[in-house]
Amino acid sequence: MQTRNSILALGTAFAVTAALAQNGPVRPKITGISHLAVYSSDAAATEHFYTATVGAAKLPDPENPQGVRYAISATQFIEVLPLPAGQGINRLDHTAWNTESAEGMRKYLAAKGWKTPAHLQRGSDGSRWFEVLDPEGNKVEFIEPPAQPKPVDAPNAIGHHIIHAGFLVHDRAAEDAFYRDLLGFRPYWWGGRDNKVEWVSQQAPDGHDWLEYMLGAGPGKGIPPTMSQNTLGVMDHVSIGEVSVPDAYKVLTAGDRLAGRHDQAPKIGLDGKYQLNLYDPDGIRLELMNFHATEKPCCSPFTAEDPAE
């Protein structure tokens, strides 16, 4: 014979089960940026940029045997892939975010009606991941790092934390439906010149790294036919955090590490943070940026905590 307490407990269990069935899987945590994957037309020149200038460690690519990783920490890196034939001016393959459960994220997106692959891919290092397309067709990867990532030996890295990545965006509202409404990204800052909104920063839901919409290309999708490779490379970028960009610049100049295209000196951006822009041989921008602002930002206040070293 069931007691009143057992009946109540059974009823509570049924209620919880029904609620989970109604709401679907819970979104796993998205803790921050994993990597930016880019194409290279000159492997030797690209290697020199990422190892000599940036100071990253060159590693095999567990995701793609034709690729190379240039790592600045155990869980953050630039993935460099051979340039496909007929690629045009685009040098960005995908952005990638670390999650606590790749399979949980795949099931979550599928339950929300997003097109997802049928199964995960697995790397030789124990990582697991999958890719989807955002509303504008940009490839986004969710990766679950190995349970015990191997330490990276990169003592000369100019920084050890990728704090944001950005790419060309046409429709802010459409992208928000994916990144904010579905994935839970949070507003961090927005700004622009001449009373225009050109940059919108959306912070990861369970960390402080952010995604930057690079607006201003007009309506539609894809790369405008009039856009140059240099302009696209300014928009498609990755940023390494610094305690002091001016000090990082001194390290680069003292070590004769600056070459190719780069800013002549650090400057303070409209967000009030020091920055220095470097460009890899194919024009992808690598931005050194202070973790914290030294001046009041234009346009909007920061609405979330800054990332830290």
PDB file of C-alpha atoms in Angstrom:
ATOM      1  CA  MET A   1       0.000   0.000   0.000  1.00  0.00           C
ATOM      2  CA  GLN A   2       1.394   3.364  -1.011  1.00  0.00           C
ATOM      3  CA  THR A   3       1.768   6.019   1.648  1.00  0.00           C
ATOM      4  CA  ARG A   4       0.712   9.597   1.126  1.00  0.00           C
ATOM      5  CA  ASN A   5       4.371  10.683   0.934  1.00  0.00           C
ATOM      6  CA  SER A   6       5.221   8.115  -1.719  1.00  0.00           C
ATOM      7  CA  ILE A   7       2.225   9.199  -3.788  1.00  0.00           C
ATOM      8  CA  LEU A   8       3.325  12.840  -3.501  1.00  0.00           C
ATOM      9  CA  ALA A   9       6.871  11.926  -4.502  1.00  0.00           C
ATOM     10  CA  LEU A  10       5.616   9.960  -7.476  1.00  0.00           C
ATOM     11  CA  GLY A  11       3.450  12.882  -8.523  1.00  0.00           C
ATOM     12  CA  THR A  12       6.385  15.265  -8.269  1.00  0.00           C
ATOM     13  CA  ALA A  13       8.512  12.962 -10.428  1.00  0.00           C
ATOM     14  CA  PHE A  14       5.776  12.819 -13.074  1.00  0.00           C
ATOM     15  CA  ALA A  15       5.500  16.629 -13.005  1.00  0.00           C
ATOM     16  CA  VAL A  16       9.253  17.076 -13.483  1.00  0.00           C
ATOM     17  CA  THR A  17       9.303  14.543 -16.314  1.00  0.00           C
ATOM     18  CA  ALA A  18       6.365  16.251 -18.008  1.00  0.00           C
ATOM     19  CA  ALA A  19       8.037  19.659 -17.681  1.00  0.00           C
ATOM     20  CA  LEU A  20      11.277  18.352 -19.200  1.00  0.00           C
ATOM     21  CA  ALA A  21       9.369  16.753 -22.055  1.00  0.00           C
ATOM     22  CA  GLN A  22       7.551  19.987 -22.726  1.00  0.00           C
ATOM     23  CA  ASN A  23      10.580  22.252 -22.557  1.00  0.00           C
ATOM     24  CA  GLY A  24      13.058  19.911 -24.227  1.00  0.00           C
ATOM     25  CA  PRO A  25      16.745  19.494 -23.458  1.00  0.00           C
ATOM     26  CA  VAL A  26      18.518  22.124 -21.385  1.00  0.00           C
ATOM     27  CA  ARG A  27      21.229  24.108 -23.189  1.00  0.00           C
ATOM     28  CA  PRO A  28      24.706  23.075 -22.016  1.00  0.00           C
ATOM     29  CA  LYS A  29      27.066  25.824 -20.941  1.00  0.00           C
ATOM     30  CA  ILE A  30      28.927  27.811 -23.597  1.00  0.00           C
ATOM     31  CA  THR A  31      32.030  28.876 -21.720  1.00  0.00           C
ATOM     32  CA  GLY A  32      33.968  30.909 -24.272  1.00  0.00           C
ATOM     33  CA  ILE A  33      35.859  30.973 -27.547  1.00  0.00           C
ATOM     34  CA  SER A  34      37.680  27.863 -28.693  1.00  0.00           C
ATOM     35  CA  HIS A  35      39.179  29.068 -31.962  1.00  0.00           C
ATOM     36  CA  LEU A  36      38.900  30.818 -35.276  1.00  0.00           C
ATOM     37  CA  ALA A  37      39.540  28.686 -38.383  1.00  0.00           C
ATOM     38  CA  VAL A  38      41.052  30.485 -41.367  1.00  0.00           C
ATOM     39  CA  TYR A  39      42.453  29.640 -44.792  1.00  0.00           C
ATOM     40  CA  SER A  40      46.033  30.224 -45.899  1.00  0.00           C
ATOM     41  CA  SER A  41      47.396  30.639 -49.420  1.00  0.00           C
ATOM     42  CA  ASP A  42      51.015  30.555 -48.168  1.00  0.00           C
ATOM     43  CA  ALA A  43      51.627  28.050 -45.375  1.00  0.00           C
ATOM     44  CA  ALA A  44      55.210  29.183 -44.666  1.00  0.00           C
ATOM     45  CA  ALA A  45      54.308  32.874 -44.399  1.00  0.00           C
ATOM     46  CA  THR A  46      51.321  32.064 -42.209  1.00  0.00           C
ATOM     47  CA  GLU A  47      53.440  29.894 -39.929  1.00  0.00           C
ATOM     48  CA  HIS A  48      55.928  32.724 -39.506  1.00  0.00           C
ATOM     49  CA  PHE A  49      53.165  35.151 -38.575  1.00  0.00           C
ATOM     50  CA  TYR A  50      51.531  32.947 -35.965  1.00  0.00           C
ATOM     51  CA  THR A  51      54.742  31.545 -34.448  1.00  0.00           C
ATOM     52  CA  ALA A  52      57.241  34.427 -34.738  1.00  0.00           C
ATOM     53  CA  THR A  53      54.933  37.439 -34.435  1.00  0.00           C
ATOM     54  CA  VAL A  54      52.099  36.075 -32.292  1.00  0.00           C
ATOM     55  CA  GLY A  55      54.316  33.533 -30.516  1.00  0.00           C
ATOM     56  CA  ALA A  56      51.824  30.677 -30.697  1.00  0.00           C
ATOM     57  CA  ALA A  57      52.836  27.028 -30.565  1.00  0.00           C
ATOM     58  CA  LYS A  58      52.492  25.073 -33.815  1.00  0.00           C
ATOM     59  CA  LEU A  59      50.585  21.823 -33.229  1.00  0.00           C
ATOM     60  CA  PRO A  60      48.952  19.088 -35.310  1.00  0.00           C
ATOM     61  CA  ASP A  61      45.250  19.577 -36.008  1.00  0.00           C
ATOM     62  CA  PRO A  62      43.121  16.804 -34.429  1.00  0.00           C
ATOM     63  CA  GLU A  63      40.115  17.963 -36.457  1.00  0.00           C
ATOM     64  CA  ASN A  64      41.721  18.005 -39.888  1.00  0.00           C
ATOM     65  CA  PRO A  65      44.987  16.254 -40.828  1.00  0.00           C
ATOM     66  CA  GLN A  66      45.576  18.896 -43.523  1.00  0.00           C
ATOM     67  CA  GLY A  67      45.314  21.720 -40.990  1.00  0.00           C
ATOM     68  CA  VAL A  68      47.583  23.210 -38.337  1.00  0.00           C
ATOM     69  CA  ARG A  69      46.799  24.655 -34.930  1.00  0.00           C
ATOM     70  CA  TYR A  70      48.597  27.708 -33.597  1.00  0.00           C
ATOM     71  CA  ALA A  71      47.817  27.547 -29.894  1.00  0.00           C
ATOM     72  CA  ILE A  72      48.154  30.215 -27.218  1.00  0.00           C
ATOM     73  CA  SER A  73      46.665  28.045 -24.451  1.00  0.00           C
ATOM     74  CA  ALA A  74      45.450  24.491 -23.893  1.00  0.00           C
ATOM     75  CA  THR A  75      41.954  25.314 -25.149  1.00  0.00           C
ATOM     76  CA  GLN A  76      42.353  28.325 -27.477  1.00  0.00           C
ATOM     77  CA  PHE A  77      44.052  28.496 -30.857  1.00  0.00           C
ATOM     78  CA  ILE A  78      43.927  29.617 -34.471  1.00  0.00           C
ATOM     79  CA  GLU A  79      43.209  26.757 -36.858  1.00  0.00           C
ATOM     80  CA  VAL A  80      44.809  27.249 -40.282  1.00  0.00           C
ATOM     81  CA  LEU A  81      43.538  25.263 -43.271  1.00  0.00           C
ATOM     82  CA  PRO A  82      44.806  25.069 -46.859  1.00  0.00           C
ATOM     83  CA  LEU A  83      43.038  27.497 -49.180  1.00  0.00           C
ATOM     84  CA  PRO A  84      40.489  25.565 -51.269  1.00  0.00           C
ATOM     85  CA  ALA A  85      40.508  26.036 -55.028  1.00  0.00           C
ATOM     86  CA  GLY A  86      38.122  28.737 -56.179  1.00  0.00           C
ATOM     87  CA  GLN A  87      37.678  30.108 -52.663  1.00  0.00           C
ATOM     88  CA  GLY A  88      37.542  33.743 -53.779  1.00  0.00           C
ATOM     89  CA  ILE A  89      38.344  36.435 -51.210  1.00  0.00           C
ATOM     90  CA  ASN A  90      36.919  34.684 -48.148  1.00  0.00           C
ATOM     91  CA  ARG A  91      39.560  33.479 -45.681  1.00  0.00           C
ATOM     92  CA  LEU A  92      37.270  32.569 -42.754  1.00  0.00           C
ATOM     93  CA  ASP A  93      36.090  28.975 -42.416  1.00  0.00           C
ATOM     94  CA  HIS A  94      34.353  29.040 -39.012  1.00  0.00           C
ATOM     95  CA  THR A  95      34.231  30.358 -35.483  1.00  0.00           C
ATOM     96  CA  ALA A  96      34.167  27.862 -32.615  1.00  0.00           C
ATOM     97  CA  TRP A  97      32.888  27.939 -29.037  1.00  0.00           C
ATOM     98  CA  ASN A  98      33.771  25.699 -26.126  1.00  0.00           C
ATOM     99  CA  THR A  99      30.861  23.889 -24.534  1.00  0.00           C
ATOM    100  CA  GLU A 100      30.610  21.477 -21.618  1.00  0.00           C
ATOM    101  CA  SER A 101      28.738  18.951 -23.775  1.00  0.00           C
ATOM    102  CA  ALA A 102      28.853  18.830 -27.557  1.00  0.00           C
ATOM    103  CA  GLU A 103      26.211  16.104 -27.697  1.00  0.00           C
ATOM    104  CA  GLY A 104      23.993  18.007 -25.304  1.00  0.00           C
ATOM    105  CA  MET A 105      24.319  21.114 -27.480  1.00  0.00           C
ATOM    106  CA  ARG A 106      23.537  19.146 -30.623  1.00  0.00           C
ATOM    107  CA  LYS A 107      20.406  17.706 -29.043  1.00  0.00           C
ATOM    108  CA  TYR A 108      19.386  21.113 -27.690  1.00  0.00           C
ATOM    109  CA  LEU A 109      19.621  22.811 -31.092  1.00  0.00           C
ATOM    110  CA  ALA A 110      17.863  19.925 -32.807  1.00  0.00           C
ATOM    111  CA  ALA A 111      15.023  20.092 -30.295  1.00  0.00           C
ATOM    112  CA  LYS A 112      14.669  23.804 -31.052  1.00  0.00           C
ATOM    113  CA  GLY A 113      14.269  23.042 -34.754  1.00  0.00           C
ATOM    114  CA  TRP A 114      17.771  24.038 -35.846  1.00  0.00           C
ATOM    115  CA  LYS A 115      19.366  21.941 -38.583  1.00  0.00           C
ATOM    116  CA  THR A 116      22.090  19.840 -36.989  1.00  0.00           C
ATOM    117  CA  PRO A 117      24.212  16.873 -38.091  1.00  0.00           C
ATOM    118  CA  ALA A 118      23.084  13.394 -37.088  1.00  0.00           C
ATOM    119  CA  HIS A 119      26.157  12.740 -34.962  1.00  0.00           C
ATOM    120  CA  LEU A 120      29.299  14.326 -33.534  1.00  0.00           C
ATOM    121  CA  GLN A 121      32.770  14.298 -34.992  1.00  0.00           C
ATOM    122  CA  ARG A 122      35.653  13.153 -32.820  1.00  0.00           C
ATOM    123  CA  GLY A 123      39.259  14.326 -32.796  1.00  0.00           C
ATOM    124  CA  SER A 124      42.412  12.362 -32.140  1.00  0.00           C
ATOM    125  CA  ASP A 125      42.888  14.383 -28.929  1.00  0.00           C
ATOM    126  CA  GLY A 126      39.554  13.250 -27.483  1.00  0.00           C
ATOM    127  CA  SER A 127      37.627  16.389 -28.431  1.00  0.00           C
ATOM    128  CA  ARG A 128      34.108  16.168 -29.841  1.00  0.00           C
ATOM    129  CA  TRP A 129      32.346  18.726 -31.993  1.00  0.00           C
ATOM    130  CA  PHE A 130      29.742  19.553 -34.619  1.00  0.00           C
ATOM    131  CA  GLU A 131      29.006  22.469 -36.948  1.00  0.00           C
ATOM    132  CA  VAL A 132      25.846  24.362 -37.818  1.00  0.00           C
ATOM    133  CA  LEU A 133      25.081  27.433 -39.910  1.00  0.00           C
ATOM    134  CA  ASP A 134      23.856  30.646 -38.319  1.00  0.00           C
ATOM    135  CA  PRO A 135      21.013  32.642 -39.977  1.00  0.00           C
ATOM    136  CA  GLU A 136      23.410  34.253 -42.479  1.00  0.00           C
ATOM    137  CA  GLY A 137      25.158  31.011 -43.393  1.00  0.00           C
ATOM    138  CA  ASN A 138      28.263  31.475 -41.228  1.00  0.00           C
ATOM    139  CA  LYS A 139      29.711  28.185 -39.961  1.00  0.00           C
ATOM    140  CA  VAL A 140      29.682  27.887 -36.177  1.00  0.00           C
ATOM    141  CA  GLU A 141      31.326  25.011 -34.345  1.00  0.00           C
ATOM    142  CA  PHE A 142      30.579  23.835 -30.829  1.00  0.00           C
ATOM    143  CA  ILE A 143      33.469  21.857 -29.404  1.00  0.00           C
ATOM    144  CA  GLU A 144      33.817  19.890 -26.211  1.00  0.00           C
ATOM    145  CA  PRO A 145      37.547  19.946 -25.364  1.00  0.00           C
ATOM    146  CA  PRO A 146      39.342  16.846 -24.106  1.00  0.00           C
ATOM    147  CA  ALA A 147      38.694  16.024 -20.463  1.00  0.00           C
ATOM    148  CA  GLN A 148      42.344  16.796 -19.707  1.00  0.00           C
ATOM    149  CA  PRO A 149      43.715  19.191 -22.354  1.00  0.00           C
ATOM    150  CA  LYS A 150      47.479  19.006 -22.793  1.00  0.00           C
ATOM    151  CA  PRO A 151      49.361  22.107 -21.618  1.00  0.00           C
ATOM    152  CA  VAL A 152      50.722  24.292 -24.418  1.00  0.00           C
ATOM    153  CA  ASP A 153      54.324  25.446 -24.400  1.00  0.00           C
ATOM    154  CA  ALA A 154      54.085  28.976 -25.827  1.00  0.00           C
ATOM    155  CA  PRO A 155      56.269  31.161 -23.590  1.00  0.00           C
ATOM    156  CA  ASN A 156      56.586  33.852 -26.263  1.00  0.00           C
ATOM    157  CA  ALA A 157      52.880  34.175 -26.980  1.00  0.00           C
ATOM    158  CA  ILE A 158      51.928  37.836 -26.989  1.00  0.00           C
ATOM    159  CA  GLY A 159      48.841  36.844 -25.005  1.00  0.00           C
ATOM    160  CA  HIS A 160      47.171  33.695 -23.715  1.00  0.00           C
ATOM    161  CA  HIS A 161      43.471  34.500 -23.921  1.00  0.00           C
ATOM    162  CA  ILE A 162      41.354  34.975 -27.050  1.00  0.00           C
ATOM    163  CA  ILE A 163      38.695  37.370 -25.807  1.00  0.00           C
ATOM    164  CA  HIS A 164      36.567  37.864 -28.918  1.00  0.00           C
ATOM    165  CA  ALA A 165      36.041  36.989 -32.540  1.00  0.00           C
ATOM    166  CA  GLY A 166      34.113  38.917 -35.166  1.00  0.00           C
ATOM    167  CA  PHE A 167      32.794  38.516 -38.664  1.00  0.00           C
ATOM    168  CA  LEU A 168      30.703  40.178 -41.338  1.00  0.00           C
ATOM    169  CA  VAL A 169      27.010  40.500 -40.388  1.00  0.00           C
ATOM    170  CA  HIS A 170      24.186  42.035 -42.433  1.00  0.00           C
ATOM    171  CA  ASP A 171      21.081  41.572 -40.286  1.00  0.00           C
ATOM    172  CA  ARG A 172      21.490  42.185 -36.554  1.00  0.00           C
ATOM    173  CA  ALA A 173      17.972  41.009 -35.698  1.00  0.00           C
ATOM    174  CA  ALA A 174      18.347  37.754 -37.609  1.00  0.00           C
ATOM    175  CA  GLU A 175      21.656  36.962 -35.916  1.00  0.00           C
ATOM    176  CA  ASP A 176      20.202  37.882 -32.513  1.00  0.00           C
ATOM    177  CA  ALA A 177      17.470  35.276 -33.010  1.00  0.00           C
ATOM    178  CA  PHE A 178      20.207  32.630 -33.052  1.00  0.00           C
ATOM    179  CA  TYR A 179      22.932  33.926 -30.750  1.00  0.00           C
ATOM    180  CA  ARG A 180      20.824  35.717 -28.156  1.00  0.00           C
ATOM    181  CA  ASP A 181      17.359  34.127 -28.213  1.00  0.00           C
ATOM    182  CA  LEU A 182      18.417  30.536 -28.879  1.00  0.00           C
ATOM    183  CA  LEU A 183      21.919  30.339 -27.418  1.00  0.00           C
ATOM    184  CA  GLY A 184      21.655  32.891 -24.620  1.00  0.00           C
ATOM    185  CA  PHE A 185      24.443  35.300 -25.590  1.00  0.00           C
ATOM    186  CA  ARG A 186      24.234  38.592 -23.657  1.00  0.00           C
ATOM    187  CA  PRO A 187      24.738  42.226 -24.722  1.00  0.00           C
ATOM    188  CA  TYR A 188      28.181  43.591 -23.865  1.00  0.00           C
ATOM    189  CA  TRP A 189      28.696  46.789 -25.904  1.00  0.00           C
ATOM    190  CA  TRP A 190      27.825  48.405 -29.209  1.00  0.00           C
ATOM    191  CA  GLY A 191      29.258  51.371 -31.063  1.00  0.00           C
ATOM    192  CA  GLY A 192      30.034  53.016 -34.360  1.00  0.00           C
ATOM    193  CA  ARG A 193      30.952  56.184 -36.179  1.00  0.00           C
ATOM    194  CA  ASP A 194      28.738  58.971 -37.498  1.00  0.00           C
ATOM    195  CA  ASN A 195      25.750  57.850 -35.394  1.00  0.00           C
ATOM    196  CA  LYS A 196      25.761  54.427 -37.035  1.00  0.00           C
ATOM    197  CA  VAL A 197      25.826  51.076 -35.261  1.00  0.00           C
ATOM    198  CA  GLU A 198      28.831  49.271 -36.749  1.00  0.00           C
ATOM    199  CA  TRP A 199      29.924  46.876 -34.009  1.00  0.00           C
ATOM    200  CA  VAL A 200      27.715  44.855 -31.686  1.00  0.00           C
ATOM    201  CA  SER A 201      29.336  42.716 -29.004  1.00  0.00           C
ATOM    202  CA  GLN A 202      27.458  39.691 -27.629  1.00  0.00           C
ATOM    203  CA  GLN A 203      29.044  37.917 -24.680  1.00  0.00           C
ATOM    204  CA  ALA A 204      29.011  34.145 -24.243  1.00  0.00           C
ATOM    205  CA  PRO A 205      26.236  33.065 -21.877  1.00  0.00           C
ATOM    206  CA  ASP A 206      28.544  31.268 -19.434  1.00  0.00           C
ATOM    207  CA  GLY A 207      31.777  33.225 -19.788  1.00  0.00           C
ATOM    208  CA  HIS A 208      33.175  36.629 -20.685  1.00  0.00           C
ATOM    209  CA  ASP A 209      34.472  36.110 -24.233  1.00  0.00           C
ATOM    210  CA  TRP A 210      32.348  37.718 -26.906  1.00  0.00           C
ATOM    211  CA  LEU A 211      31.223  37.627 -30.512  1.00  0.00           C
ATOM    212  CA  GLU A 212      31.348  40.876 -32.485  1.00  0.00           C
ATOM    213  CA  TYR A 213      28.904  41.560 -35.292  1.00  0.00           C
ATOM    214  CA  MET A 214      30.734  43.602 -37.926  1.00  0.00           C
ATOM    215  CA  LEU A 215      27.861  45.525 -39.495  1.00  0.00           C
ATOM    216  CA  GLY A 216      27.818  47.967 -42.382  1.00  0.00           C
ATOM    217  CA  ALA A 217      27.760  45.760 -45.459  1.00  0.00           C
ATOM    218  CA  GLY A 218      24.154  46.575 -46.309  1.00  0.00           C
ATOM    219  CA  PRO A 219      21.185  44.235 -46.774  1.00  0.00           C
ATOM    220  CA  GLY A 220      21.349  40.647 -47.973  1.00  0.00           C
ATOM    221  CA  LYS A 221      23.668  37.794 -47.097  1.00  0.00           C
ATOM    222  CA  GLY A 222      27.178  36.754 -47.936  1.00  0.00           C
ATOM    223  CA  ILE A 223      30.110  38.814 -49.164  1.00  0.00           C
ATOM    224  CA  PRO A 224      29.125  41.895 -51.204  1.00  0.00           C
ATOM    225  CA  PRO A 225      30.548  41.688 -54.747  1.00  0.00           C
ATOM    226  CA  THR A 226      32.272  45.057 -54.338  1.00  0.00           C
ATOM    227  CA  MET A 227      34.054  44.156 -51.082  1.00  0.00           C
ATOM    228  CA  SER A 228      37.833  43.725 -51.210  1.00  0.00           C
ATOM    229  CA  GLN A 229      39.779  40.977 -49.477  1.00  0.00           C
ATOM    230  CA  ASN A 230      41.447  43.570 -47.248  1.00  0.00           C
ATOM    231  CA  THR A 231      38.111  44.992 -46.106  1.00  0.00           C
ATOM    232  CA  LEU A 232      36.689  41.536 -45.453  1.00  0.00           C
ATOM    233  CA  GLY A 233      39.798  40.650 -43.457  1.00  0.00           C
ATOM    234  CA  VAL A 234      39.258  43.676 -41.221  1.00  0.00           C
ATOM    235  CA  MET A 235      35.767  42.392 -40.419  1.00  0.00           C
ATOM    236  CA  ASP A 236      36.681  38.723 -40.002  1.00  0.00           C
ATOM    237  CA  HIS A 237      39.016  38.865 -37.040  1.00  0.00           C
ATOM    238  CA  VAL A 238      40.163  37.440 -33.728  1.00  0.00           C
ATOM    239  CA  SER A 239      41.306  39.336 -30.633  1.00  0.00           C
ATOM    240  CA  ILE A 240      43.864  38.452 -27.967  1.00  0.00           C
ATOM    241  CA  GLY A 241      43.476  40.133 -24.593  1.00  0.00           C
ATOM    242  CA  GLU A 242      46.248  42.197 -23.032  1.00  0.00           C
ATOM    243  CA  VAL A 243      46.801  43.812 -19.667  1.00  0.00           C
ATOM    244  CA  SER A 244      48.539  46.596 -21.614  1.00  0.00           C
ATOM    245  CA  VAL A 245      48.609  46.804 -25.401  1.00  0.00           C
ATOM    246  CA  PRO A 246      51.327  49.502 -25.282  1.00  0.00           C
ATOM    247  CA  ASP A 247      53.516  47.089 -23.285  1.00  0.00           C
ATOM    248  CA  ALA A 248      52.763  44.260 -25.722  1.00  0.00           C
ATOM    249  CA  TYR A 249      53.726  46.560 -28.588  1.00  0.00           C
ATOM    250  CA  LYS A 250      57.069  47.230 -26.887  1.00  0.00           C
ATOM    251  CA  VAL A 251      57.678  43.480 -26.633  1.00  0.00           C
ATOM    252  CA  LEU A 252      56.947  43.018 -30.335  1.00  0.00           C
ATOM    253  CA  THR A 253      59.153  45.897 -31.435  1.00  0.00           C
ATOM    254  CA  ALA A 254      62.016  45.045 -29.083  1.00  0.00           C
ATOM    255  CA  GLY A 255      62.037  41.495 -30.419  1.00  0.00           C
ATOM    256  CA  ASP A 256      61.827  42.662 -34.042  1.00  0.00           C
ATOM    257  CA  ARG A 257      58.659  40.563 -34.335  1.00  0.00           C
ATOM    258  CA  LEU A 258      56.518  42.995 -36.330  1.00  0.00           C
ATOM    259  CA  ALA A 259      56.429  42.418 -40.064  1.00  0.00           C
ATOM    260  CA  GLY A 260      53.933  42.709 -42.872  1.00  0.00           C
ATOM    261  CA  ARG A 261      50.791  44.781 -42.437  1.00  0.00           C
ATOM    262  CA  HIS A 262      50.107  46.224 -38.985  1.00  0.00           C
ATOM    263  CA  ASP A 263      49.207  49.439 -37.176  1.00  0.00           C
ATOM    264  CA  GLN A 264      52.123  51.778 -36.647  1.00  0.00           C
ATOM    265  CA  ALA A 265      51.318  52.188 -32.955  1.00  0.00           C
ATOM    266  CA  PRO A 266      48.650  51.312 -30.370  1.00  0.00           C
ATOM    267  CA  LYS A 267      45.534  53.467 -30.231  1.00  0.00           C
ATOM    268  CA  ILE A 268      42.431  53.767 -28.098  1.00  0.00           C
ATOM    269  CA  GLY A 269      39.274  52.592 -29.845  1.00  0.00           C
ATOM    270  CA  LEU A 270      35.769  53.963 -29.513  1.00  0.00           C
ATOM    271  CA  ASP A 271      35.169  51.407 -26.778  1.00  0.00           C
ATOM    272  CA  GLY A 272      37.838  53.124 -24.667  1.00  0.00           C
ATOM    273  CA  LYS A 273      40.273  50.192 -24.866  1.00  0.00           C
ATOM    274  CA  TYR A 274      43.800  50.233 -26.234  1.00  0.00           C
ATOM    275  CA  GLN A 275      44.219  48.111 -29.355  1.00  0.00           C
ATOM    276  CA  LEU A 276      46.770  47.199 -32.015  1.00  0.00           C
ATOM    277  CA  ASN A 277      45.840  45.546 -35.294  1.00  0.00           C
ATOM    278  CA  LEU A 278      48.060  42.984 -37.011  1.00  0.00           C
ATOM    279  CA  TYR A 279      47.181  41.103 -40.213  1.00  0.00           C
ATOM    280  CA  ASP A 280      48.132  37.604 -41.235  1.00  0.00           C
ATOM    281  CA  PRO A 281      49.473  37.087 -44.793  1.00  0.00           C
ATOM    282  CA  ASP A 282      45.952  36.536 -46.148  1.00  0.00           C
ATOM    283  CA  GLY A 283      44.532  39.641 -44.481  1.00  0.00           C
ATOM    284  CA  ILE A 284      42.740  38.174 -41.451  1.00  0.00           C
ATOM    285  CA  ARG A 285      42.978  40.730 -38.656  1.00  0.00           C
ATOM    286  CA  LEU A 286      44.459  39.783 -35.307  1.00  0.00           C
ATOM    287  CA  GLU A 287      43.649  42.472 -32.784  1.00  0.00           C
ATOM    288  CA  LEU A 288      45.489  42.949 -29.515  1.00  0.00           C
ATOM    289  CA  MET A 289      43.047  44.577 -27.086  1.00  0.00           C
ATOM    290  CA  ASN A 290      43.201  45.619 -23.451  1.00  0.00           C
ATOM    291  CA  PHE A 291      41.017  43.602 -21.114  1.00  0.00           C
ATOM    292  CA  HIS A 292      39.697  46.820 -19.600  1.00  0.00           C
ATOM    293  CA  ALA A 293      38.906  50.288 -20.923  1.00  0.00           C
ATOM    294  CA  THR A 294      41.099  53.239 -19.972  1.00  0.00           C
ATOM    295  CA  GLU A 295      38.623  55.817 -21.263  1.00  0.00           C
ATOM    296  CA  LYS A 296      34.844  56.110 -21.253  1.00  0.00           C
ATOM    297  CA  PRO A 297      33.412  54.239 -24.263  1.00  0.00           C
ATOM    298  CA  CYS A 298      31.319  55.958 -26.863  1.00  0.00           C
ATOM    299  CA  CYS A 299      27.789  55.030 -27.809  1.00  0.00           C
ATOM    300  CA  SER A 300      26.861  52.616 -25.014  1.00  0.00           C
ATOM    301  CA  PRO A 301      28.152  51.510 -21.620  1.00  0.00           C
ATOM    302  CA  PHE A 302      29.543  48.038 -21.004  1.00  0.00           C
ATOM    303  CA  THR A 303      26.707  45.890 -19.713  1.00  0.00           C
ATOM    304  CA  ALA A 304      28.655  42.833 -18.540  1.00  0.00           C
ATOM    305  CA  GLU A 305      31.952  42.056 -16.840  1.00  0.00           C
ATOM    306  CA  ASP A 306      35.156  42.232 -18.883  1.00  0.00           C
ATOM    307  CA  PRO A 307      37.163  39.090 -19.591  1.00  0.00           C
ATOM    308  CA  ALA A 308      40.347  38.652 -17.599  1.00  0.00           C
ATOM    309  CA  GLU A 309      43.773  37.176 -18.141  1.00  0.00           C
TER     310      GLU A 309
END
